[in-house]
mmCIF file of C-alpha atoms in Angstrom:
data_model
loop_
_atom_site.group_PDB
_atom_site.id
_atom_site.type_symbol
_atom_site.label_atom_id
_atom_site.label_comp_id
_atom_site.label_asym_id
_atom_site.label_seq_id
_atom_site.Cartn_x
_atom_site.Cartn_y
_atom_site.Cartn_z
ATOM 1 C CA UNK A 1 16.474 5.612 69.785
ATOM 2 C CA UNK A 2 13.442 6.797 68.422
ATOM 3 C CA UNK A 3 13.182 3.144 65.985
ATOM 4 C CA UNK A 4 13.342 1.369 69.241
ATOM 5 C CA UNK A 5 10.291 3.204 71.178
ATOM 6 C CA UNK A 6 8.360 2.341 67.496
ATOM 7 C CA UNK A 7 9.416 -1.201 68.359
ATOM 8 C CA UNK A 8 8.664 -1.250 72.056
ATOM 9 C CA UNK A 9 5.551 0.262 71.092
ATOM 10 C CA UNK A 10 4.881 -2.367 68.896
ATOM 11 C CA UNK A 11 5.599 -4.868 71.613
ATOM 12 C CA UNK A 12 2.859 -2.708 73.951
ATOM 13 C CA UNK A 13 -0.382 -3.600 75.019
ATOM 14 C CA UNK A 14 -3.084 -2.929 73.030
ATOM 15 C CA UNK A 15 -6.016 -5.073 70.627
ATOM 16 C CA UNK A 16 -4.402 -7.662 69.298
ATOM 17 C CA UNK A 17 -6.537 -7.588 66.234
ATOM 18 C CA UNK A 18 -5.122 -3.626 65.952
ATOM 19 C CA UNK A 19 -4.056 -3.624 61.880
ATOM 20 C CA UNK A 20 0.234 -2.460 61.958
ATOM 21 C CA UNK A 21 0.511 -2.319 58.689
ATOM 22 C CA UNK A 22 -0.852 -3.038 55.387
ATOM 23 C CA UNK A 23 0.276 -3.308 52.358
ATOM 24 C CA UNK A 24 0.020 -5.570 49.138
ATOM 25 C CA UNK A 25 -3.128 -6.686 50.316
ATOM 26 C CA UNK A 26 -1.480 -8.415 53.435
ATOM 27 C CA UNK A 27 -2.253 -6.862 56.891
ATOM 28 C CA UNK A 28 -0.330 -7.462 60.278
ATOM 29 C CA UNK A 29 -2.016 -7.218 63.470
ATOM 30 C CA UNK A 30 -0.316 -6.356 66.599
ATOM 31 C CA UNK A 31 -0.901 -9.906 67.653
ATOM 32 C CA UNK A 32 1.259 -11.144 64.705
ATOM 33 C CA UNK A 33 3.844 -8.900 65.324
ATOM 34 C CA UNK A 34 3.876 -10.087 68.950
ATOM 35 C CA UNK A 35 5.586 -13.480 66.863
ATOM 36 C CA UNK A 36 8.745 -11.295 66.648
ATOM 37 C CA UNK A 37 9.057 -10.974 70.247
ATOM 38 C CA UNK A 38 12.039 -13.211 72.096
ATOM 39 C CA UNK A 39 11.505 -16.320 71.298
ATOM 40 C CA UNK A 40 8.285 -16.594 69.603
ATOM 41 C CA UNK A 41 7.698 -18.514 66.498
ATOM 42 C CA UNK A 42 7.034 -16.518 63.341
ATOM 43 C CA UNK A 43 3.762 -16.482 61.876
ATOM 44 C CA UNK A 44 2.699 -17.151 58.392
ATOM 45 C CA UNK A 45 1.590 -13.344 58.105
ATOM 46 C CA UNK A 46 4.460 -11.693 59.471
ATOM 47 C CA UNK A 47 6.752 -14.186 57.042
ATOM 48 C CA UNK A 48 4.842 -13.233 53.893
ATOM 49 C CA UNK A 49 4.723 -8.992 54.590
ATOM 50 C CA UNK A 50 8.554 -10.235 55.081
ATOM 51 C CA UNK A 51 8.960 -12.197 51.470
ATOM 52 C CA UNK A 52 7.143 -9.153 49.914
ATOM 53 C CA UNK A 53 9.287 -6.227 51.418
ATOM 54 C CA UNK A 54 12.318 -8.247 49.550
ATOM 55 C CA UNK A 55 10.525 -8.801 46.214
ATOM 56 C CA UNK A 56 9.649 -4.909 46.708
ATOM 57 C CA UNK A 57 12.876 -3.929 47.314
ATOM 58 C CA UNK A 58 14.723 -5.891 44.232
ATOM 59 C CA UNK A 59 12.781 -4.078 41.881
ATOM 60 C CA UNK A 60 15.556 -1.439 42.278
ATOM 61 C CA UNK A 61 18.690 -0.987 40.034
ATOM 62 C CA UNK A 62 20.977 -3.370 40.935
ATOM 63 C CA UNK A 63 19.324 -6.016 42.582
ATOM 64 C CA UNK A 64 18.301 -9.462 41.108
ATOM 65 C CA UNK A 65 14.896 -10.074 40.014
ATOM 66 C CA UNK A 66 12.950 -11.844 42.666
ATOM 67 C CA UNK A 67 9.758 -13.510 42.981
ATOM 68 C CA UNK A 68 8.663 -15.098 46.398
ATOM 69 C CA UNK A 69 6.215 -17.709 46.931
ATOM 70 C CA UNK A 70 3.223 -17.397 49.772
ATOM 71 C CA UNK A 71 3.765 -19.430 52.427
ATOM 72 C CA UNK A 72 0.420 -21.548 51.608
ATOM 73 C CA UNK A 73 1.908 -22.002 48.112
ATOM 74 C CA UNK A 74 3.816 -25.167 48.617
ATOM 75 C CA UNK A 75 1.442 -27.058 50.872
ATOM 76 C CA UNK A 76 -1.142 -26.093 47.992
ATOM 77 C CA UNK A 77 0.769 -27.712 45.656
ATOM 78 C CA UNK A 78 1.743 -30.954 47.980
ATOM 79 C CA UNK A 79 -2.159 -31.351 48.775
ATOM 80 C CA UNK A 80 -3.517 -30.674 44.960
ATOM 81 C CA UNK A 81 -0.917 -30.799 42.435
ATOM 82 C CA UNK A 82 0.403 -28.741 39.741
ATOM 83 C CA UNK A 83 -3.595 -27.706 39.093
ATOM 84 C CA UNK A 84 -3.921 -26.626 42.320
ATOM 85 C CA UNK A 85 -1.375 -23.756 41.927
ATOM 86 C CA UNK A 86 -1.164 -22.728 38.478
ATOM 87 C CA UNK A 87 -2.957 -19.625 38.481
ATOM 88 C CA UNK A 88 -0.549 -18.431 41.401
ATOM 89 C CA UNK A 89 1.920 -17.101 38.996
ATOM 90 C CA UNK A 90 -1.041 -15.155 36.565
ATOM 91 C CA UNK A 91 1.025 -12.662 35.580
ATOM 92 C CA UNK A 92 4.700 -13.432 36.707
ATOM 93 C CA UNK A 93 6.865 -14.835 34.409
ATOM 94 C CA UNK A 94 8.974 -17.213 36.425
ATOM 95 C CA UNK A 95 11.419 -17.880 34.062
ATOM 96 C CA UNK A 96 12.097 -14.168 33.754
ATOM 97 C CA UNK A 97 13.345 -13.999 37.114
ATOM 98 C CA UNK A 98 16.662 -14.392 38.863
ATOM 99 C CA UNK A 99 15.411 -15.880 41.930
ATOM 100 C CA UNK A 100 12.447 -17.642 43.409
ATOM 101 C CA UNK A 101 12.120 -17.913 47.138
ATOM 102 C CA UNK A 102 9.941 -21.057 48.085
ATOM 103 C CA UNK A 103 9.190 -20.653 52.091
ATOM 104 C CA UNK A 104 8.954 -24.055 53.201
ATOM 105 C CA UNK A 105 6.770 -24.586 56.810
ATOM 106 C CA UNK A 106 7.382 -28.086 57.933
ATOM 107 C CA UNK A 107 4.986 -28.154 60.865
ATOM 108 C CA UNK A 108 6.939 -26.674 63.747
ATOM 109 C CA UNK A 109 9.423 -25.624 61.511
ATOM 110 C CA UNK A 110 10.469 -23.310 58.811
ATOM 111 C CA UNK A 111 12.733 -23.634 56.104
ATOM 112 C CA UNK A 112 13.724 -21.879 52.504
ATOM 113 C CA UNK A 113 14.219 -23.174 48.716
ATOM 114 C CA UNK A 114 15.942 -21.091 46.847
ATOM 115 C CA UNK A 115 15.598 -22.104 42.944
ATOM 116 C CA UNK A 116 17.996 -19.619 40.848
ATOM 117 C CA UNK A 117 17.138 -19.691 37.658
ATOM 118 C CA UNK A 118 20.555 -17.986 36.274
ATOM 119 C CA UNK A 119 22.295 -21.180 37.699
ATOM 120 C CA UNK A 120 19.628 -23.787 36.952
ATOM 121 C CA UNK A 121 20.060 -25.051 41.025
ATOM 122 C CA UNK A 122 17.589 -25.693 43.565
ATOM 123 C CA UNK A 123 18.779 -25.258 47.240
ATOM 124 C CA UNK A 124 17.135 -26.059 50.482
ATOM 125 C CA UNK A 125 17.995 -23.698 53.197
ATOM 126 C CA UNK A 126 17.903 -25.182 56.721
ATOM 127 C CA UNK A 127 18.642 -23.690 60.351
ATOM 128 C CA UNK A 128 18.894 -27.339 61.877
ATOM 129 C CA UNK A 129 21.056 -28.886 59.113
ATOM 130 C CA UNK A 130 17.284 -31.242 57.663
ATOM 131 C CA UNK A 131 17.838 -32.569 54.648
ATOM 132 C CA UNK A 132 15.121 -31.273 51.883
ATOM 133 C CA UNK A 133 15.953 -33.181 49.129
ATOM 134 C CA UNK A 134 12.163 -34.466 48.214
ATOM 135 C CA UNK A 135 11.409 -31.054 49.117
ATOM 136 C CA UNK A 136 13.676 -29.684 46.169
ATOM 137 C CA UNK A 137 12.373 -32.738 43.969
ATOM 138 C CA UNK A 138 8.689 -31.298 44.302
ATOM 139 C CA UNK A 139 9.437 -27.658 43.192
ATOM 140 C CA UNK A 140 11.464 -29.220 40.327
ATOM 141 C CA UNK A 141 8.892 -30.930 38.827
ATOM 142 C CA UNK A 142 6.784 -27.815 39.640
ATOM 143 C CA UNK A 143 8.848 -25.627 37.561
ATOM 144 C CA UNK A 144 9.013 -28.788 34.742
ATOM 145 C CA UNK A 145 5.375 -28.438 34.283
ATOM 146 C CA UNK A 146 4.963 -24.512 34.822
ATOM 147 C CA UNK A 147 7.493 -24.351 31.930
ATOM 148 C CA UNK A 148 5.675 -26.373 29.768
ATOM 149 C CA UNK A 149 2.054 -25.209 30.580
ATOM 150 C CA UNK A 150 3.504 -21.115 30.047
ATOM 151 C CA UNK A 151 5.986 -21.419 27.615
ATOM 152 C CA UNK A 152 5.549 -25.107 25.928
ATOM 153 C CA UNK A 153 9.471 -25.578 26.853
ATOM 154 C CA UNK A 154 10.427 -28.739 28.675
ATOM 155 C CA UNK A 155 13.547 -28.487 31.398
ATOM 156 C CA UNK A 156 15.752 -30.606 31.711
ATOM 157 C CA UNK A 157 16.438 -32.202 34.814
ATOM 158 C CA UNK A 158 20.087 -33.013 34.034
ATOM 159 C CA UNK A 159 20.746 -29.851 33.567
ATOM 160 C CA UNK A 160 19.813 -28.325 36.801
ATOM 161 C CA UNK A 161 21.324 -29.233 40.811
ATOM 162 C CA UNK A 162 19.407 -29.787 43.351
ATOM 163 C CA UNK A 163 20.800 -29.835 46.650
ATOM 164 C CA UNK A 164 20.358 -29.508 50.223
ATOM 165 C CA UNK A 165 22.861 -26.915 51.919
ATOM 166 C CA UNK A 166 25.006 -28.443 54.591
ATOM 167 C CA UNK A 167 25.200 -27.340 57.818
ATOM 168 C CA UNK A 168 28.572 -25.922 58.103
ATOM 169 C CA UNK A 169 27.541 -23.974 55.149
ATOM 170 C CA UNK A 170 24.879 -21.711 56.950
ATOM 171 C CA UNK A 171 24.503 -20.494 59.981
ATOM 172 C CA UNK A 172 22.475 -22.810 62.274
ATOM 173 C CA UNK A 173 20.202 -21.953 65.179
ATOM 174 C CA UNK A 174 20.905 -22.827 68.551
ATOM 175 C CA UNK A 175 17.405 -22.879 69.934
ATOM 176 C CA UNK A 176 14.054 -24.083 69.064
ATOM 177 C CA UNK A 177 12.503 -20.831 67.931
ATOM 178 C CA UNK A 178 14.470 -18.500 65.693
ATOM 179 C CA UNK A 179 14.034 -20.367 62.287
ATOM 180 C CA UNK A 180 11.413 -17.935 60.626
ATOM 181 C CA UNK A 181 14.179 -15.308 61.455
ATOM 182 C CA UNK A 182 16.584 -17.631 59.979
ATOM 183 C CA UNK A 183 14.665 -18.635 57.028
ATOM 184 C CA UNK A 184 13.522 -14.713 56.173
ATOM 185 C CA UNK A 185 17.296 -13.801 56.842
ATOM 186 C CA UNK A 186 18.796 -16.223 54.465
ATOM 187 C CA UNK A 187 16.327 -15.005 51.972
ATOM 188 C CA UNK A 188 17.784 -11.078 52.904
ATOM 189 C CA UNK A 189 20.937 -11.871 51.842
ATOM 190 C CA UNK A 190 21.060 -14.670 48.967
ATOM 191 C CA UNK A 191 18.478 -12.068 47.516
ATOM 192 C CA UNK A 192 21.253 -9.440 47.528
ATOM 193 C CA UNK A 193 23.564 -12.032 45.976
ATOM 194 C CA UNK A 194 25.881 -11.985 49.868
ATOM 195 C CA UNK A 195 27.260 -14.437 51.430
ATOM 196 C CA UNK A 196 25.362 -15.318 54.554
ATOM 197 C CA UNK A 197 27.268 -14.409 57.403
ATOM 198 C CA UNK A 198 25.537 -14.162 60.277
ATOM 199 C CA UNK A 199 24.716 -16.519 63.242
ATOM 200 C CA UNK A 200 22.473 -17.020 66.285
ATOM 201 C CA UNK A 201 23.901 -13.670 68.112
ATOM 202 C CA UNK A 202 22.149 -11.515 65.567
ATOM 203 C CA UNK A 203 18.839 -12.968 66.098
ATOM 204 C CA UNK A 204 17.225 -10.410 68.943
ATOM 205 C CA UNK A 205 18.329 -7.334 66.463
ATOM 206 C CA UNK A 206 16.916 -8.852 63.567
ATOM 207 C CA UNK A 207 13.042 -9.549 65.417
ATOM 208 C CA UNK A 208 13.640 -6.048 66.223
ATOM 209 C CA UNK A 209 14.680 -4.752 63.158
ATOM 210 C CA UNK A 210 11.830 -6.804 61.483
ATOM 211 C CA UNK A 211 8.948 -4.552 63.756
ATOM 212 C CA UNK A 212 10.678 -1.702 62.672
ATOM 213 C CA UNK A 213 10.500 -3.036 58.886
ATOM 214 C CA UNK A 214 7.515 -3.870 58.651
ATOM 215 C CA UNK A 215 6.010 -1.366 60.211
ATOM 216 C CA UNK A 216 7.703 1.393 57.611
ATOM 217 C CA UNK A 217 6.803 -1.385 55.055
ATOM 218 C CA UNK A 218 10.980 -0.884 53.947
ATOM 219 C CA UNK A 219 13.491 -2.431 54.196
ATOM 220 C CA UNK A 220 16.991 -1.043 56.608
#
């Protein structure tokens, strides 16, 4: 009871500029945190506090290593190449991790690459069943030039899968707003290495959940 007054709280009135949290030198205003409400569309700021709360919380024992992309990363690297982006991983190994979360925003839409680098695949994630095949191609060669640039190793593309996931795979939405939810869900739970097993129905207690999150800057 007392979580859900912090999140109707959250959902008051009030300046919309009003900083709700800050942390890893992102900041969320009231007026991004508004985007969780009903059937809002997610915002790039609330997705990345998101992304960074799961990196945060797979540094603990037992989780896999995770690194997550900014949401600006991969039209970056669309608009200016390899170049453009390789100073984004200064001080990340990628190759060190388990997982890399790639949060792909396809104009009014969001979706999620997953590239795990313990199975050598690259998935695209997708609440209305798109295909992201090209999508996956990109962050291939991406990696194919990070590794050589870093580590003067060359991958090899037969040995990795790239794939989109099929609908009846993951759960779809059933509405025309809920895919940052989606997309920040999916990452929840492939980060925690489960299977991904909820649907549409859970989408009001996740926005919810998500104030509540980020707010506390942890994770439930």
């Amino acid at each position: 009871q007392a979580m859900e007054r912090e999140v109707v709280a959250a959902f008051g009135k009030g300046e919309p500029d009003e900083i709700m949290s800050s942390a890893f030198k992102l900041r969320v205003t009231r007026e991004d945190i508004h985007t969780l409400r009903n059937l809002h569309w997610l915002n790039d700021e609330v997705i990345n506090f998101y992304m960074t709360l799961l990196v945060e919380r797979n540094k603990k024992e037992g989780y896999p290593a995770v690194h997550a992309f900014s949401t600006f990363f991969y039209p970056k690297l669309i608009s200016g190449g390899y170049r453009a982006v390789r100073r984004w991983t200064k001080g990340v190994d990628l190759f060190k991790q388990d997982l890399i979360l790639v949060p792909i925003h396809l104009k009014v839409h969001w979706a999620l690459v997953v590239i795990d680098v313990r199975k050598k695949t690259i998935k695209y994630f997708d609440s209305m069943a798109q295909r992201g095949d090209k999508i996956c191609e990109t962050l291939f060669r991406y990696l194919q030039e990070e590794s050589q640039e870093k580590r003067n190793l060359e991958l090899t593309f037969s040995e990795w899968t790239l794939r989109s996931v099929e609908s009846h795979e993951i759960p779809q939405q059933l509405n025309g707003s809920d895919c940052g939810v989606f997309m920040c869900k999916y990452a929840d739970y492939i980060s925690r290495d489960k299977p991904i097993t909820f649907t549409q129905n859970h989408m009001p207690y996740f926005r919810r959940k998500m104030v509540w999150e980020i707010i506390h800057q942890q994770l439930l």
